[in-house]
PDB file of C-alpha atoms in Angstrom:
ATOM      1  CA  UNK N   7       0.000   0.000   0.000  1.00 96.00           C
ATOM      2  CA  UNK N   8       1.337   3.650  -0.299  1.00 98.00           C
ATOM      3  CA  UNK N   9       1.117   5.987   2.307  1.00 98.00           C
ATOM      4  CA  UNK N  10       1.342   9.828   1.438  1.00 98.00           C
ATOM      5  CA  UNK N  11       2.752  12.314   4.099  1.00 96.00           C
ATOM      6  CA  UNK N  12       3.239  16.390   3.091  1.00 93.00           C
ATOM      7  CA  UNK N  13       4.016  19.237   5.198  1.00 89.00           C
ATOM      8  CA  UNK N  14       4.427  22.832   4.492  1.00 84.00           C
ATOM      9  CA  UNK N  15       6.150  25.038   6.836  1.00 78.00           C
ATOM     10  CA  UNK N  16       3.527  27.736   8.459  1.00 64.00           C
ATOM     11  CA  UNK N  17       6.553  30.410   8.096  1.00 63.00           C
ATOM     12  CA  UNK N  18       6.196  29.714   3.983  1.00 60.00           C
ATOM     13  CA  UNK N  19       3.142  30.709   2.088  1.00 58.00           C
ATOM     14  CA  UNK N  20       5.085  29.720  -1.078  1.00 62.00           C
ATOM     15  CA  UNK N  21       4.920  26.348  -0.185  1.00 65.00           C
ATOM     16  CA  UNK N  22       1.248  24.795  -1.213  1.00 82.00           C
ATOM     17  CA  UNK N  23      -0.512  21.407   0.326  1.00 84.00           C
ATOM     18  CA  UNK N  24      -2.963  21.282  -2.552  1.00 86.00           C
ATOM     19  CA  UNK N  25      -0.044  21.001  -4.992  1.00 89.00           C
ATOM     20  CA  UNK N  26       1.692  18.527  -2.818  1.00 92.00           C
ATOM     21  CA  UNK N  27      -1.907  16.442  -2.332  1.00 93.00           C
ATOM     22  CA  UNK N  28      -1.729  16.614  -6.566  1.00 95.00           C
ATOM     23  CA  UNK N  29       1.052  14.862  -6.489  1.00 96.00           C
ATOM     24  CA  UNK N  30       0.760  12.641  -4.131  1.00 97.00           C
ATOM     25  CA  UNK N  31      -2.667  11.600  -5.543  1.00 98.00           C
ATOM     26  CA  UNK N  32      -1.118  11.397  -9.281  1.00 98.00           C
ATOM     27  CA  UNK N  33       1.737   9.376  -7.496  1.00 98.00           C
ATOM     28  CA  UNK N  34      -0.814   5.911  -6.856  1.00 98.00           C
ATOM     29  CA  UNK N  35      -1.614   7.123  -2.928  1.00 98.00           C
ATOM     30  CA  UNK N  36      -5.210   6.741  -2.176  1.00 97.00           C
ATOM     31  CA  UNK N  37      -7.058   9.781  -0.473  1.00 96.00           C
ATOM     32  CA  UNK N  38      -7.604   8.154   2.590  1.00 96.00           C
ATOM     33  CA  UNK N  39      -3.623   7.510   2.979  1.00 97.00           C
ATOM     34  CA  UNK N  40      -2.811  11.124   3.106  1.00 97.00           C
ATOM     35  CA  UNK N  41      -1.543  12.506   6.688  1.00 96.00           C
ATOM     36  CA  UNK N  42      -0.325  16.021   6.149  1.00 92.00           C
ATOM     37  CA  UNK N  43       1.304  18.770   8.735  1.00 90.00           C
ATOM     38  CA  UNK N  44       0.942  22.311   8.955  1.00 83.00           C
ATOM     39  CA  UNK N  45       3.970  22.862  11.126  1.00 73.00           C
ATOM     40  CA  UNK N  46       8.252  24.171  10.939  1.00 65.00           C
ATOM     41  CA  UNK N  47      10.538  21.223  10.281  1.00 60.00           C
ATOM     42  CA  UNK N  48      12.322  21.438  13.189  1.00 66.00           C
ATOM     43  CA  UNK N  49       9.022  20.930  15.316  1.00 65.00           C
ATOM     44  CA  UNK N  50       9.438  17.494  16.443  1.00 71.00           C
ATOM     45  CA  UNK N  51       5.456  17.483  17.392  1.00 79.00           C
ATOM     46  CA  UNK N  52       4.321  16.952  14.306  1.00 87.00           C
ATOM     47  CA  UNK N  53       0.713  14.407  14.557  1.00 91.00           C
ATOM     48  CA  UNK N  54       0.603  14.157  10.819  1.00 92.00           C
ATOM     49  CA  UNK N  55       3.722  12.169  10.884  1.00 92.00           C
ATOM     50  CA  UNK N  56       3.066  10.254  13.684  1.00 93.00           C
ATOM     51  CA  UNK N  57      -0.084   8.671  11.938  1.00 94.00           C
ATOM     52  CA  UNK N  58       1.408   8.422   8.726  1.00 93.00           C
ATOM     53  CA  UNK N  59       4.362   5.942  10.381  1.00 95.00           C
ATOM     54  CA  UNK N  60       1.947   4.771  12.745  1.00 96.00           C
ATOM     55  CA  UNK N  61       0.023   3.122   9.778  1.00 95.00           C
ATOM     56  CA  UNK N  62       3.022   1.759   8.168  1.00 96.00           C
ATOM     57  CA  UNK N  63       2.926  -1.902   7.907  1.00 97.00           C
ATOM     58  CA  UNK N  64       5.639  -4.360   6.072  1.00 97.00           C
ATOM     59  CA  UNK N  65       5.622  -3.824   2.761  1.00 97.00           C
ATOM     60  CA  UNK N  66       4.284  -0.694   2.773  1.00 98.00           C
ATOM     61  CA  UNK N  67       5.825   2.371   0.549  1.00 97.00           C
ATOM     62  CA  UNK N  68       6.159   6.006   2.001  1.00 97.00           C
ATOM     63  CA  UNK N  69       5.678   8.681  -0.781  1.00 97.00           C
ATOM     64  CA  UNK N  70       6.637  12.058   0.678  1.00 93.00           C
TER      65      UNK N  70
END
């Protein structure tokens, strides 16, 4: 199964979820898959992430 994860930095209004959720969509990852973050990268409470790797399984592929 793939598993999407995005994040865009809240200091960044360049960066864009929608184009990020494009890709990861065009990419094979099913809608439900998608865990996102809204947060800086050096944050380490991120939730998004946490349920993205939390629903990892063996076998499994990570698209980022």
């Amino acid at each position: 199964m793939l598993i999407g994860y995005m994040r865009v930095s809240s200091s960044d209004e360049r960066q864009s979820v929608a184009l990020q959720r494009d890709a990861l969509l065009a990419a094979g990852v099913d809608e439900r898959h998608l865990h996102q973050d809204r947060a800086s990268g050096a944050r380490d409470d991120r939730p998004g992430l946490k349920a993205c790797l939390g629903e990892l399984r063996e076998g499994d592929v990570l698209v980022v």
